[in-house]
Structures are given as structure tokens and as C-alpha cells.
Tab-separated table of C-alpha atoms in Angstrom:
chain	number	residue	atom	x	y	z
A	128	UNK	CA	-78.457	292.928	221.290
A	129	UNK	CA	-78.182	296.320	223.015
A	130	UNK	CA	-76.247	299.375	221.935
A	131	UNK	CA	-75.584	302.385	224.101
A	132	UNK	CA	-78.535	304.538	225.076
A	133	UNK	CA	-78.154	307.916	223.368
A	134	UNK	CA	-79.308	311.345	224.444
A	135	UNK	CA	-78.599	314.982	223.721
A	136	UNK	CA	-79.762	318.193	225.309
A	137	UNK	CA	-79.121	321.880	224.957
A	138	UNK	CA	-75.780	321.269	226.685
A	139	UNK	CA	-74.887	318.459	224.246
A	140	UNK	CA	-72.665	318.398	221.193
A	141	UNK	CA	-74.746	320.957	219.286
A	142	UNK	CA	-76.340	324.219	220.290
A	143	UNK	CA	-80.070	324.610	219.728
A	144	UNK	CA	-79.481	327.065	216.869
A	145	UNK	CA	-77.030	324.646	215.238
A	146	UNK	CA	-79.662	321.919	215.322
A	147	UNK	CA	-82.172	324.129	213.545
A	148	UNK	CA	-79.762	325.134	210.775
A	149	UNK	CA	-78.517	321.554	210.376
A	150	UNK	CA	-81.834	320.471	208.872
A	151	UNK	CA	-80.919	321.512	205.337
A	152	UNK	CA	-77.786	319.383	205.391
A	153	UNK	CA	-79.414	316.134	206.459
A	154	UNK	CA	-80.329	313.621	203.761
A	155	UNK	CA	-82.888	311.050	204.888
A	156	UNK	CA	-85.366	308.457	203.637
A	157	UNK	CA	-89.015	309.360	204.325
A	158	UNK	CA	-90.440	307.274	207.127
A	159	UNK	CA	-93.925	306.754	205.738
A	160	UNK	CA	-94.057	303.362	204.060
A	161	UNK	CA	-90.240	303.278	203.961
A	162	UNK	CA	-90.334	304.810	200.496
A	163	UNK	CA	-87.811	307.315	199.170
A	164	UNK	CA	-89.037	310.903	199.197
A	165	UNK	CA	-87.904	313.054	196.230
A	166	UNK	CA	-86.699	315.715	198.673
A	167	UNK	CA	-84.623	313.288	200.726
A	168	UNK	CA	-82.009	310.927	199.403
A	169	UNK	CA	-81.321	307.376	200.449
A	170	UNK	CA	-77.571	307.366	199.996
A	171	UNK	CA	-74.750	309.654	201.013
A	172	UNK	CA	-73.999	311.958	198.035
A	173	UNK	CA	-70.309	311.702	198.893
A	174	UNK	CA	-70.319	308.001	198.029
A	175	UNK	CA	-68.841	306.988	194.640
A	176	UNK	CA	-71.626	306.281	192.105
A	177	UNK	CA	-70.819	302.576	191.998
A	178	UNK	CA	-70.985	302.208	195.754
A	179	UNK	CA	-74.216	304.224	195.938
A	180	UNK	CA	-75.812	301.970	193.303
A	181	UNK	CA	-74.655	298.862	195.170
A	182	UNK	CA	-76.229	300.295	198.333
A	183	UNK	CA	-79.608	300.421	196.599
A	184	UNK	CA	-79.278	296.817	195.440
A	185	UNK	CA	-78.511	295.637	198.992
A	186	UNK	CA	-81.729	296.945	200.524
A	187	UNK	CA	-83.544	294.432	202.680
A	188	UNK	CA	-87.278	294.444	203.280
A	189	UNK	CA	-88.936	296.488	205.972
A	190	UNK	CA	-92.255	295.077	207.174
A	191	UNK	CA	-94.636	295.831	210.015
A	192	UNK	CA	-94.938	293.383	212.864
A	193	UNK	CA	-98.383	291.700	212.961
A	194	UNK	CA	-100.685	293.761	215.205
A	195	UNK	CA	-97.863	296.272	215.597
A	196	UNK	CA	-100.206	298.954	216.994
A	197	UNK	CA	-101.117	296.663	219.878
A	198	UNK	CA	-97.473	295.763	220.484
A	199	UNK	CA	-96.354	299.408	220.499
A	200	UNK	CA	-99.145	300.348	222.892
A	201	UNK	CA	-97.906	297.620	225.250
A	202	UNK	CA	-94.385	299.063	225.051
A	203	UNK	CA	-95.567	302.576	225.903
A	204	UNK	CA	-97.764	301.288	228.741
A	205	UNK	CA	-94.841	299.307	230.153
A	206	UNK	CA	-92.570	302.360	230.031
A	207	UNK	CA	-95.139	304.512	231.821
A	208	UNK	CA	-95.835	301.819	234.390
A	209	UNK	CA	-92.118	301.726	235.237
A	210	UNK	CA	-91.997	305.520	235.429
A	211	UNK	CA	-95.038	305.516	237.740
A	212	UNK	CA	-93.223	303.128	240.086
A	213	UNK	CA	-90.512	305.782	240.405
A	214	UNK	CA	-92.920	308.676	240.851
A	215	UNK	CA	-92.356	310.060	237.350
A	216	UNK	CA	-94.889	311.562	234.959
A	217	UNK	CA	-95.958	309.403	232.002
A	218	UNK	CA	-94.590	309.977	228.510
A	219	UNK	CA	-97.170	311.033	225.926
A	220	UNK	CA	-97.000	309.468	222.436
A	221	UNK	CA	-96.024	312.240	220.004
A	222	UNK	CA	-96.760	311.921	216.245
A	223	UNK	CA	-93.431	313.302	214.993
A	224	UNK	CA	-91.416	311.121	217.364
A	225	UNK	CA	-93.508	308.134	216.248
A	226	UNK	CA	-92.663	308.995	212.638
A	227	UNK	CA	-88.954	309.338	213.398
A	228	UNK	CA	-88.942	305.965	215.186
A	229	UNK	CA	-90.809	304.318	212.312
A	230	UNK	CA	-88.410	305.826	209.793
A	231	UNK	CA	-85.266	304.765	211.623
A	232	UNK	CA	-86.514	301.239	212.331
A	233	UNK	CA	-86.887	300.857	208.562
A	234	UNK	CA	-83.412	302.282	208.014
A	235	UNK	CA	-81.999	299.595	210.296
A	236	UNK	CA	-83.966	296.813	208.622
A	237	UNK	CA	-83.308	297.939	205.068
A	238	UNK	CA	-79.712	299.052	205.507
A	239	UNK	CA	-78.435	296.035	207.414
A	240	UNK	CA	-76.801	298.024	210.230
A	241	UNK	CA	-77.412	298.565	213.939
A	242	UNK	CA	-76.190	301.893	215.295
A	243	UNK	CA	-77.371	305.312	216.413
A	244	UNK	CA	-75.419	306.908	213.552
A	245	UNK	CA	-76.656	305.995	210.073
A	246	UNK	CA	-73.530	304.900	208.155
A	247	UNK	CA	-74.997	305.962	204.809
A	248	UNK	CA	-76.038	309.554	205.509
A	249	UNK	CA	-74.268	310.122	208.867
A	250	UNK	CA	-77.539	311.220	210.492
A	251	UNK	CA	-77.817	311.101	214.280
A	252	UNK	CA	-80.729	311.159	216.705
A	253	UNK	CA	-80.621	314.957	216.955
A	254	UNK	CA	-80.210	315.588	213.218
A	255	UNK	CA	-83.091	313.224	212.423
A	256	UNK	CA	-85.313	315.051	214.908
A	257	UNK	CA	-84.377	318.374	213.330
A	258	UNK	CA	-85.021	317.048	209.817
A	259	UNK	CA	-88.503	315.910	210.810
A	260	UNK	CA	-89.251	319.290	212.369
A	261	UNK	CA	-89.170	318.261	216.036
A	262	UNK	CA	-87.706	321.216	217.952
A	263	UNK	CA	-86.384	319.917	221.244
A	264	UNK	CA	-84.799	320.890	224.512
A	265	UNK	CA	-83.601	317.318	224.913
A	266	UNK	CA	-83.700	314.231	222.705
A	267	UNK	CA	-82.764	310.589	223.298
A	268	UNK	CA	-82.955	307.207	221.613
A	269	UNK	CA	-82.953	303.524	222.577
A	270	UNK	CA	-82.392	300.763	220.014
A	271	UNK	CA	-82.813	297.005	220.229
A	272	UNK	CA	-82.889	294.071	217.814
A	273	UNK	CA	-83.989	290.469	218.003
A	274	UNK	CA	-86.473	290.749	220.864
A	275	UNK	CA	-89.696	288.872	220.107
A	276	UNK	CA	-92.113	290.686	222.389
A	277	UNK	CA	-92.824	294.015	224.045
A	278	UNK	CA	-92.102	292.440	227.418
A	279	UNK	CA	-88.695	291.199	226.298
A	280	UNK	CA	-87.508	294.489	224.814
A	281	UNK	CA	-88.577	296.443	227.907
A	282	UNK	CA	-86.888	293.885	230.151
A	283	UNK	CA	-83.629	294.176	228.182
A	284	UNK	CA	-83.688	297.971	228.179
A	285	UNK	CA	-84.351	298.110	231.915
A	286	UNK	CA	-81.448	295.727	232.525
A	287	UNK	CA	-79.061	298.163	230.803
A	288	UNK	CA	-78.114	301.249	232.882
A	289	UNK	CA	-77.925	303.590	229.889
A	290	UNK	CA	-81.265	302.564	228.430
A	291	UNK	CA	-82.901	302.538	231.829
A	292	UNK	CA	-81.661	306.095	232.392
A	293	UNK	CA	-83.428	307.212	229.221
A	294	UNK	CA	-86.640	305.426	230.200
A	295	UNK	CA	-86.638	307.048	233.641
A	296	UNK	CA	-85.319	310.486	232.718
A	297	UNK	CA	-87.645	313.023	234.420
A	298	UNK	CA	-86.944	315.691	231.786
A	299	UNK	CA	-88.537	313.736	228.935
A	300	UNK	CA	-92.251	314.275	228.372
A	301	UNK	CA	-92.896	312.634	224.966
A	302	UNK	CA	-92.167	309.319	223.300
A	303	UNK	CA	-92.202	307.633	219.907
A	304	UNK	CA	-91.857	303.880	219.329
A	305	UNK	CA	-91.605	301.581	216.314
A	306	UNK	CA	-90.825	297.950	215.529
A	307	UNK	CA	-90.030	296.546	212.085
A	308	UNK	CA	-89.282	293.136	210.634
A	309	UNK	CA	-86.448	292.703	208.163
A	310	UNK	CA	-82.688	292.483	207.940
A	311	UNK	CA	-80.568	289.831	209.563
A	312	UNK	CA	-81.166	290.907	213.179
A	313	UNK	CA	-84.834	291.907	213.252
A	314	UNK	CA	-87.235	292.680	214.712
A	315	UNK	CA	-85.737	296.154	215.091
A	316	UNK	CA	-87.064	298.308	217.924
A	317	UNK	CA	-86.604	302.077	218.091
A	318	UNK	CA	-87.695	304.321	220.954
A	319	UNK	CA	-87.360	308.097	220.742
A	320	UNK	CA	-87.589	310.346	223.807
A	321	UNK	CA	-88.150	314.085	223.654
A	322	UNK	CA	-88.752	317.264	225.573
A	323	UNK	CA	-90.155	319.718	223.002
A	324	UNK	CA	-88.839	323.244	222.727
A	325	UNK	CA	-92.408	324.533	223.067
A	326	UNK	CA	-92.505	323.502	226.739
A	327	UNK	CA	-90.807	325.216	229.649
A	328	UNK	CA	-88.651	323.514	232.231
A	329	UNK	CA	-89.471	323.612	235.914
A	330	UNK	CA	-86.709	324.683	238.283
A	331	UNK	CA	-85.979	321.032	239.092
A	332	UNK	CA	-85.930	320.023	235.439
A	333	UNK	CA	-83.730	322.986	234.549
A	334	UNK	CA	-81.200	321.862	237.149
A	335	UNK	CA	-81.143	318.389	235.618
A	336	UNK	CA	-80.975	319.768	232.078
A	337	UNK	CA	-78.045	322.048	232.933
A	338	UNK	CA	-75.826	319.093	233.796
A	339	UNK	CA	-73.392	317.977	231.061
A	340	UNK	CA	-74.814	315.144	228.985
A	341	UNK	CA	-72.564	312.477	227.507
A	342	UNK	CA	-73.206	311.712	223.851
A	343	UNK	CA	-73.406	308.018	224.681
A	344	UNK	CA	-73.890	306.112	227.889
A	345	UNK	CA	-71.805	303.169	228.989
A	346	UNK	CA	-72.352	299.919	227.125
A	347	UNK	CA	-73.904	296.974	228.903
A	348	UNK	CA	-73.421	293.422	227.691
A	349	UNK	CA	-76.310	290.992	227.411
A	350	UNK	CA	-76.366	287.441	228.802
A	351	UNK	CA	-74.460	284.957	226.669
A	352	UNK	CA	-77.567	282.800	226.622
A	353	UNK	CA	-79.206	285.334	224.300
A	354	UNK	CA	-76.549	286.033	221.646
A	355	UNK	CA	-79.119	287.127	219.053
A	356	UNK	CA	-80.578	289.870	221.238
A	357	UNK	CA	-79.131	293.296	220.550
A	358	UNK	CA	-79.605	296.552	222.395
A	359	UNK	CA	-78.006	299.922	221.605
């Protein structure tokens, strides 16, 4: 299954300063080991106590795919091979983006949902990046669920215009990827794209970056022969 590709830049729904100050308001589960961090809360504090407790009882497992490091390396190599075919620079794996992807893949598996917006804490791709300390000029995210191989998830993303646009966006320079087993629709795949604030934009990139960026791209359906495959 595919959902919409998602991306934000400095011309997006939040200003850069807003993203920095939003960090204190975001409540998240720590990515490492999918364990709750005492500084970050699993559930939305606005939820009634009974509903919050029920949320904890509904948690599914979040497990690593066997040989996940090898699988994720194949995904990154496939992305960069496709970018090379279009004359684009490769994306460099970035530790914070890898952590964000790992965290959110567990959120999907444990929480039993499939969306760019976490229904329990209302976090979004930009607020998660801010919470993890990734200062960005532009941020994007691809999600998928049910694909059984690196080749299949890349094929499905490339077949969707919105996800393909993220994969081939010349502004992005860094990437983070994760895959987790669990939930009713797993494996869950998360790919984060970023252009860090510490880098400068070339004149060409600045022209691209200055264009208005939709909060979500158009949805693309998947073949009916693969009803269990999800992409967002």
C-alpha cells in the first residue's frame, strides 16, 4: 500500500524558526529499541486517561527484519542508482535521519496505523525531524507497508509520481531508511529525505527550493493484484 509522498521546505506550512521552537511541544517515543524515553511520552496527553491506558495495551510488536542492515543498504543503493540515471548526486546516509526512520517505522508497527501524521501525538515529518535535532532546509518522507523486499518497495515508490518525486528531488542530499516487522500490515518501510540547514543551496537549488511546496503529493493507487501492498 502507498500513501502520499510528503515533503516540506522553508516555503512549506511552517517557517524555519517555527520548526525550531516546535520541538518542545512534540511528544514522541524514542527510536532506539522502540522503548519509551522518560523525556518523551507515548500517548497524547490530551487523551482521556482510560483511552491512553487502552492505547498502551494495544501496542503491537516492533521487530527488525532479518539482515536488516543488508536490506537497507540495498534500498539506499537502489535509490542512488536511480538518481545516477537522471544525473543527480547520490544521497548520503545520515545518522539522525536513520534514527527518525527507525523510530517512525516502530510507531507504525506498534501503533497499528499507516499515515504521515501520528494519530496519537499528532507529530508530522517536520516536527519529528525538529524533535530529533535535525535542522533542515527541506524534509520529506516516503512510507510503504507489505513489501517483502528492497526491490519491491523501490519499484512501488518509483511507480508512484509523488514518491518518485521525493526520490529524484535534486535538493535533497541526505537519507535515512528503516524497515520493521509488526502490526497487521508489516513490514513497514520508512524513508526520510533531508537537506540540512548547515549546507548552502546553489543558485539552481535555491530556485527549486523557492517554489511553493504542497504538503502532500497526489495519491497513486496500486494494482488490484497487490491489495496488501501499501505506499504513502
